[in-house]
XYZ file of C-alpha atoms in Angstrom:
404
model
C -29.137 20.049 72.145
C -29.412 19.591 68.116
C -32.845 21.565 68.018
C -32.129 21.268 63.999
C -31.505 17.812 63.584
C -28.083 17.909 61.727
C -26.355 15.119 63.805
C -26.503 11.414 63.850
C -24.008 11.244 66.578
C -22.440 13.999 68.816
C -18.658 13.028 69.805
C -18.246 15.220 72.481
C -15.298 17.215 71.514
C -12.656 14.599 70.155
C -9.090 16.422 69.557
C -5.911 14.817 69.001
C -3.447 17.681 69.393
C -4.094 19.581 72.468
C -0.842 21.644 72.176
C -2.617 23.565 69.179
C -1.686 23.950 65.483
C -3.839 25.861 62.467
C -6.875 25.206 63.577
C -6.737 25.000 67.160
C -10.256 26.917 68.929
C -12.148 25.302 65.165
C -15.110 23.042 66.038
C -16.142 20.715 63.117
C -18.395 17.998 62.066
C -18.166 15.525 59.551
C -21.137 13.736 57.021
C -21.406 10.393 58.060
C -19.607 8.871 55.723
C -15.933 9.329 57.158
C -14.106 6.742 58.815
C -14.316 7.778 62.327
C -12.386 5.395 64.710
C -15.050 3.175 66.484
C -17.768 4.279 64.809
C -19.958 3.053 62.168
C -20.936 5.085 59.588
C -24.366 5.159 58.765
C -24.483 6.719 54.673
C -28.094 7.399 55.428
C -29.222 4.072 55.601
C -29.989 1.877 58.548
C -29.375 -1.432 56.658
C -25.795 0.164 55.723
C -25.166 0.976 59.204
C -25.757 -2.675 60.496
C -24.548 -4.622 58.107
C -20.576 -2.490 58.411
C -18.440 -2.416 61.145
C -16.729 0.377 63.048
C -13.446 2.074 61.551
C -10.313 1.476 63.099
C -8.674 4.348 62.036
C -9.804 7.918 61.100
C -10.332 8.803 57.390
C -6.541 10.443 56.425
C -8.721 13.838 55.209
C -10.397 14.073 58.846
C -7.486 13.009 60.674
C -5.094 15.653 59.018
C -7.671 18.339 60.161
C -7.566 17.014 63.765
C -3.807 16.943 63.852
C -3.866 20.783 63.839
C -5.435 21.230 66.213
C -9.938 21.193 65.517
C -11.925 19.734 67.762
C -14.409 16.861 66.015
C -18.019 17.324 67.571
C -19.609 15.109 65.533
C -21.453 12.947 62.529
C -24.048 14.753 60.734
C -26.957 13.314 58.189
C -27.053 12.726 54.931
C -29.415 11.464 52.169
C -28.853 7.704 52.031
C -25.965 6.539 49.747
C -25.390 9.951 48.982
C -28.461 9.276 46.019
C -30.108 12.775 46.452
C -29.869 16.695 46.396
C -32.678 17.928 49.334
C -31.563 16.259 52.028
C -35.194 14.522 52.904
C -34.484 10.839 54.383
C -36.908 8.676 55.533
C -35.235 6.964 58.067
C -34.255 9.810 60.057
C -36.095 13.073 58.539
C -34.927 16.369 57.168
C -32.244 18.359 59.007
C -34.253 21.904 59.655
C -32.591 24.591 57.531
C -31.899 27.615 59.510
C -32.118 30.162 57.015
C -34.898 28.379 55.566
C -37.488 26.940 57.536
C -40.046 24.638 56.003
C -38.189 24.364 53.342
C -35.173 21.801 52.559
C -31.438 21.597 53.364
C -30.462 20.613 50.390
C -28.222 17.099 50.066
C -26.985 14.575 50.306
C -24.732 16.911 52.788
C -27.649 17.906 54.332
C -26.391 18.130 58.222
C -23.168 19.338 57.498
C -24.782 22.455 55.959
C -27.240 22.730 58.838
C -24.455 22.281 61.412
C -22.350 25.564 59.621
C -25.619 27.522 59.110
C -26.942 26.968 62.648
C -23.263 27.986 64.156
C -23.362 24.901 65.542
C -19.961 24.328 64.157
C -16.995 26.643 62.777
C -16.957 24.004 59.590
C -18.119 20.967 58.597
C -16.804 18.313 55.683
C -19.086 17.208 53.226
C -18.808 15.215 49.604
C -19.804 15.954 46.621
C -20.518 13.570 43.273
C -23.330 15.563 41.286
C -23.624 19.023 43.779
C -23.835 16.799 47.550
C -21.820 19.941 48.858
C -23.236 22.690 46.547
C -26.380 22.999 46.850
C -26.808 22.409 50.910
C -24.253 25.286 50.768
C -26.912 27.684 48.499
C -30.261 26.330 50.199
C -28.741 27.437 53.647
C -26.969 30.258 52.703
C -22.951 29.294 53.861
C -19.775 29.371 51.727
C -19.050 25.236 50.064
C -16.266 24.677 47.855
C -16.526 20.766 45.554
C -12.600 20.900 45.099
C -10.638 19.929 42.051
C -11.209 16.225 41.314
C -8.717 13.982 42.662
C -6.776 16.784 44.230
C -8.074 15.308 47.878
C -7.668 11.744 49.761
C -11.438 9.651 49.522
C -9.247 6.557 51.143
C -12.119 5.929 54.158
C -14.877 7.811 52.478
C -17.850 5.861 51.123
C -17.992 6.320 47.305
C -20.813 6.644 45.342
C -19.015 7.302 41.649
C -15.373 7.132 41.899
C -14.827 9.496 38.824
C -17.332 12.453 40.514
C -16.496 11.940 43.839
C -14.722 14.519 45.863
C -14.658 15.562 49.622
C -15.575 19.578 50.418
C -16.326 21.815 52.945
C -18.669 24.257 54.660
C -18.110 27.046 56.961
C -19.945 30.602 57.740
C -16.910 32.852 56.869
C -14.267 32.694 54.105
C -11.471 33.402 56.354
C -12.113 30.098 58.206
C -12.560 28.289 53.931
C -9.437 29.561 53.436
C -7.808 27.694 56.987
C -9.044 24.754 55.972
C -8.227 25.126 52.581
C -4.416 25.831 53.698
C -4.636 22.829 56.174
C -5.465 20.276 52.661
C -3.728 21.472 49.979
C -0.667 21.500 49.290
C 1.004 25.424 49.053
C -0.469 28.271 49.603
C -2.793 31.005 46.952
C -1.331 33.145 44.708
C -2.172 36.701 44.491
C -4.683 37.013 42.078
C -4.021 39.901 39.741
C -7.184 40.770 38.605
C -6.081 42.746 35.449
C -5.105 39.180 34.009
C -8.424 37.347 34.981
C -10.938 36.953 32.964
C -14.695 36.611 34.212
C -17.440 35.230 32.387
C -21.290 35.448 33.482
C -22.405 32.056 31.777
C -25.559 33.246 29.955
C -26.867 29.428 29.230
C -26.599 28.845 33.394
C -27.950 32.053 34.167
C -31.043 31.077 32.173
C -31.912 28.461 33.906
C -32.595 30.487 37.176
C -36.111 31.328 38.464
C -37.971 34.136 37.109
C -38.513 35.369 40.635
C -35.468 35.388 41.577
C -33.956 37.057 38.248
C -36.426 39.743 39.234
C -35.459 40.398 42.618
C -32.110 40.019 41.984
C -31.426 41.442 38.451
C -30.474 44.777 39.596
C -27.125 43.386 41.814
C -26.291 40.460 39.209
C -25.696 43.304 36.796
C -23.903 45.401 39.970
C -21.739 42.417 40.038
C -21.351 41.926 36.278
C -20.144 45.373 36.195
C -17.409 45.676 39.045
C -16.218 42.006 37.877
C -15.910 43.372 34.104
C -17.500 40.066 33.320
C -17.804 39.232 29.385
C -21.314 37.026 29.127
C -21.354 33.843 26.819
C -22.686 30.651 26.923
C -20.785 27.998 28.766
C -21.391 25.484 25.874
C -20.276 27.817 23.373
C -17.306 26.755 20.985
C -19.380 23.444 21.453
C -22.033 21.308 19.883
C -23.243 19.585 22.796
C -25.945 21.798 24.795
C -26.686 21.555 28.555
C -28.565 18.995 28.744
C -26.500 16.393 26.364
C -23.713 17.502 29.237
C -26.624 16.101 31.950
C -27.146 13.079 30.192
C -23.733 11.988 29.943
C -22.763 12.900 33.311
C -25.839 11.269 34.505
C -25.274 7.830 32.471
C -21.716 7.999 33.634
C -22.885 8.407 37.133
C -25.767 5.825 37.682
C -23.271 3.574 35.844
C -20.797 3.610 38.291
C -23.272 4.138 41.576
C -24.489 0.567 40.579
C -20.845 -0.535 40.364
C -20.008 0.583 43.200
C -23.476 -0.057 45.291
C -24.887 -3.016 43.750
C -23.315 -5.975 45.142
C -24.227 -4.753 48.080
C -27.852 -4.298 47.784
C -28.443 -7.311 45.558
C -27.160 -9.031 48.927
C -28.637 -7.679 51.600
C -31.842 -6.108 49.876
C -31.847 -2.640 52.511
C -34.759 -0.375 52.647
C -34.968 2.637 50.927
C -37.217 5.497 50.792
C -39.253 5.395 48.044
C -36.891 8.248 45.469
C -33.995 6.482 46.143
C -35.130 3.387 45.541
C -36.250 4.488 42.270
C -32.947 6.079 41.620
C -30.936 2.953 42.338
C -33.679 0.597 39.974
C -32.716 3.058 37.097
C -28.794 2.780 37.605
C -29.281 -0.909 37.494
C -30.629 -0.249 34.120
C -27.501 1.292 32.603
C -26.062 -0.736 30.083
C -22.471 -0.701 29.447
C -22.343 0.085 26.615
C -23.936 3.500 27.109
C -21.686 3.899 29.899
C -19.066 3.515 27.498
C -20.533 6.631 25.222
C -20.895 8.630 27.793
C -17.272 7.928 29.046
C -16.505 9.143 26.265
C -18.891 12.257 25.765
C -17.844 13.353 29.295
C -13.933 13.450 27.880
C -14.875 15.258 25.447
C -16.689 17.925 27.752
C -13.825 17.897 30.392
C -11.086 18.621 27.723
C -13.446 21.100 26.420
C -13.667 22.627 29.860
C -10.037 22.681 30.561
C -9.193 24.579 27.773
C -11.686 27.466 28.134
C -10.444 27.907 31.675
C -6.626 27.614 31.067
C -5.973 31.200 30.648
C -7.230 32.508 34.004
C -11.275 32.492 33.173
C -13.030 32.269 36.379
C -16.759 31.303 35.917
C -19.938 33.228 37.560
C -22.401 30.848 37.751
C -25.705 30.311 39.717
C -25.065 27.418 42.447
C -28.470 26.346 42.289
C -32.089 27.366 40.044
C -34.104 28.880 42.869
C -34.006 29.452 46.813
C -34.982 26.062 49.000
C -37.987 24.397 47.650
C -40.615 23.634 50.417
C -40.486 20.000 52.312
C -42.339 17.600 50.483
C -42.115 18.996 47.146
C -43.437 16.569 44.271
C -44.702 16.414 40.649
C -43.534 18.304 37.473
C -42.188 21.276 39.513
C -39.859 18.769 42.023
C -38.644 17.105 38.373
C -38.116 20.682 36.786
C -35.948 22.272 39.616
C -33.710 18.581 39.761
C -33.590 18.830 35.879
C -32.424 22.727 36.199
C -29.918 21.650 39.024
C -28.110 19.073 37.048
C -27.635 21.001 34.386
C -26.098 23.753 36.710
C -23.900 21.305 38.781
C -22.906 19.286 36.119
C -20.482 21.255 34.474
C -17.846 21.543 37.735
C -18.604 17.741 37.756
C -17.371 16.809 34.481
C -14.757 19.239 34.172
C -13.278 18.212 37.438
C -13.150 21.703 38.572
C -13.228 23.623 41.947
C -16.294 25.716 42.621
C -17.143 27.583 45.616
C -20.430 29.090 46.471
C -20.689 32.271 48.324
C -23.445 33.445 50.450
C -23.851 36.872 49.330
C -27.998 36.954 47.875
C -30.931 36.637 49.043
C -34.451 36.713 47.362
C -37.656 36.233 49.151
C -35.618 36.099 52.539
C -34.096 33.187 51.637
C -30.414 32.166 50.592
C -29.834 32.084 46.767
C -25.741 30.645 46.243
C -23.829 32.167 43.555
C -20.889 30.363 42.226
C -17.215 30.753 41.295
C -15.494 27.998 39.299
C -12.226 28.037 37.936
C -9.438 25.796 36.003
C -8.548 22.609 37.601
C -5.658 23.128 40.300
C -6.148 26.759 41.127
C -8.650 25.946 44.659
C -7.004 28.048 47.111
C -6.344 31.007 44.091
C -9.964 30.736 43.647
C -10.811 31.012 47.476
C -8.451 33.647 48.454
C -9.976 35.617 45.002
C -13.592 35.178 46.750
C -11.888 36.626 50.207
C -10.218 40.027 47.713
C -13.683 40.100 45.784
C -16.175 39.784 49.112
C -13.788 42.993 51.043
C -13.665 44.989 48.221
C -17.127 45.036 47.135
C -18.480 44.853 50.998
C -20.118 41.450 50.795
C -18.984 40.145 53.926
C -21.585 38.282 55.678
C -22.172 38.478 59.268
C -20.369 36.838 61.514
C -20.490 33.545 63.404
C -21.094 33.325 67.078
C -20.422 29.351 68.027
C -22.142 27.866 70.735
C-alpha cells in the first residue's frame, strides 16, 4: 500500500533479465515521465496524460537499468510539466515526505524522492532542469546526483528545456549511487587522491542559507571545512556577474525554451493547471527572443567561466537547498524568498552543466538539510566514489535501508 502517496502507478515488479546482472535484488521506480512500454505518462497533468498515447518501447536510460537485472515497481508523481520545486500538484496532491511530515517533498521529482526516503524502493530516477532532482533529494533527506549535462540519453523523456535537462537519481545509500552510476556511465571512478583536490566552501552560496540553520549547524560546517581543508571564496569571484544576474539568465534561458518546447501544445489543447503553474507558463510565454538571445549568451559566458575554475580538480561544497522543507501550503513573501534563494543555489550546476550530488549527512530542527558536492564536467562517478571515501572516513554513513 503507498501510505505516502509517491506512485501514480504500481507495475508490479516488471524485470527483463531474470538470470541477474549488476543490479539484480534492486527495486526501482521511475518519475512519470519515462517511456514505459504501454503506459502513458502522465508529466503531472491529466490533460497531458489523455491527450498522449502509451510508449511502445521503454526509455533507453530505464531499459539499460532493467537489462541488469532491477526490478521496475513503478511510476511515481511529479509537479506537472516538471514547472515546480515542492512537489504540491493539484491534480493529485503532495507525496507525504517521510522525514518531513507536513512539510513538502520538494519537486518536480517529488515521488521519486518519497519512494527512496520511505524504503519503498532501493532507487528511483528522477530529472532535473533547474534542481527537479536536488532539492526532493535535501527536503527528504536521500543522496541525488543532476549528472553532467548531456552525458545521459533523454531520447523518451519528456523535456522541459533541452539545454538544462538531465535525467538523475535517488537512492538511501551511496554504495547503491555508485551501482547505478557504474550501470550509466561509461568506465569506472578514479581514485581520488585527495592531496591533489582542491575544496572550496562557496561563501556567496553559503550565505544564502537560513539563519537557523547556520546556527544549528555552524559548529559541523566548520568540522567539515576543517577535515576537507576547504579554502572559502565566493563562487562568482574572478567574475562580474553576481548570483542573481546568474538566476536571471538561467531563468530567461529556461522559460524561453519551456514555452518552445510546451507551447504548441497548450495553445492547442488549453489543459488545466494549478494555479502556480499556470502563472509560470503565462510568464514563459512572455519571453521575447531576443532576451533569450542575451541570456544565451550570458549563460556561455557563466558556463565557460565555470569550467575553468573547476578544471584543476576543485570540487565545490555547496548548500543543496536554503532551509529544511518548508510547510505545505506555504505562500507570500517568504514562499518567493526561499524559491529566489533556491535558484540562485541550483543555478550554478545548471549553467555550468556540472554533476552535483547531495548527501544526506545534516539535520537541523529534525529535519533533512542536503549539502552538496559539485565538480568539473565529466568527473560523475570520481565525484560519487569521492562522497563514498569522504562519508567512511569521517563516519557519516547514514543508516541503512530496510526495503519492503
Amino acid at each position: 500500500m503507498d501510505r505516502w502517496g509517491a506512485f501514480v502507478k504500481s507495475m508490479g515488479d516488471i524485470s527483463v533479465h531474470e538470470i541477474g546482472g549488476s543490479l539484480k535484488g534492486l527495486r526501482f521506480a521511475v518519475k512519470d515521465v519515462y517511456d514505459i512500454q504501454n503506459h502513458v505518462s502522465s508529466a503531472g497533468n491529466p490533460d497531458f496524460q489523455r491527450t498522449h498515447h502509451p510508449a511502445k518501447n521503454y526509455a533507453p536510460i530505464l531499459l539499460r537499468i532493467l537489462e541488469e537485472g532491477a526490478q521496475f515497481v513503478g511510476a511515481t508523481h511529479t509537479d506537472e510539466l516538471m514547472f515546480g520545486l515542492n512537489g504540491e500538484n493539484e491534480h493529485w496532491g503532495t507525496p507525504v515526505n517521510p522525514k518531513a511530515q507536513g512539510r513538502i517533498p520538494g519537486g518536480s521529482s517529488s515521488g521519486s524522492a518519497v519512494s527512496v526516503a520511505a524504503e519503498m524502493v532501493h532507487f528511483a530516477l528522477g530529472t532535473d532542469t533547474a534542481g527537479s532532482v536536488r532539492v526532493p533529494s535535501s527536503y527528504c533527506g536521500v543522496y541525488g546526483i543532476r549528472p553532467t549535462w548531456g552525458c545521459l540519453s533523454l531520447t523518451g523523456v519528456v523535456p522541459l528545456a533541452p539545454s538544462f535537462d538531465t535525467p538523475g537519481w535517488m537512492a538511501n545509500e551511496i554504495e547503491t549511487m555508485l551501482k547505478v552510476g557504474k550501470t550509466l556511465f561509461k568506465g569506472d571512478a578514479r581514485e581520488n587522491d585527495r592531496d591533489e583536490l582542491r575544496f572550496v566552501w562557496a561563501t556567496d552560496m553559503w550565505d544564502l542559507v537560513d539563519e537557523q540553520v547556520q546556527e544549528e549547524l555552524g559548529v559541523r560546517f566548520g568540522q567539515l571545512r576543517s577535515a576537507l581543508n576547504c579554502d572559502e571564496e565566493a563562487i562568482t569571484e574572478g567574475m562580474q556577474f553576481e548570483l542573481m544576474d546568474w538566476v536571471r539568465a538561467f531563468r530567461t534561458l529556461q522559460g524561453y525554451e519551456i514555452w518552445r518546447t510546451h507551447g504548441p501544445w497548450i495553445e492547442e489543447v488549453i489543459p488545466r493547471f494549478g494555479a502556480a503553474v499556470r502563472e509560470r507558463f503565462k510568464w514563459a510565454e512572455g519571453i521575447q527572443a531576443e532576451d533569450a538571445e542575451l541570456a544565451r549568451e550570458d549563460v556561455k559566458q557563466v558556463r565557460a567561466f565555470l569550467h575553468e575554475k573547476l578544471q584543476k580538480n576543485t570540487v565545490l561544497i555547496v548548500p543543496t537547498t536554503p532551509s529544511i522543507a518548508p510547510q505545505i501550503g506555504l505562500t507570500g513573501k517568504e514562499a518567493e524568498q526561499i524559491r529566489i534563494s533556491t535558484m540562485q543555489l541550483c543555478c550554478v550546476a545548471g549553467i555550468g552543466g556540472l554533476p552535483q550530488v547531495n548527501v544526506p549527512w545534516m539535520e537541523a530542527q529534525g529535519y533533512p538539510f542536503g549539502l552538496s558536492f559539485i565538480a568539473g564536467p565529466g568527473r560523475d562517478m570520481d565525484l560519487l566514489r569521492l562522497i563514498a571515501n569522504i562519508e567512511s572516513e569521517l563516519k557519516l554513513v547514514p543508516r541503512k535501508e530496510h526495503i519492503r
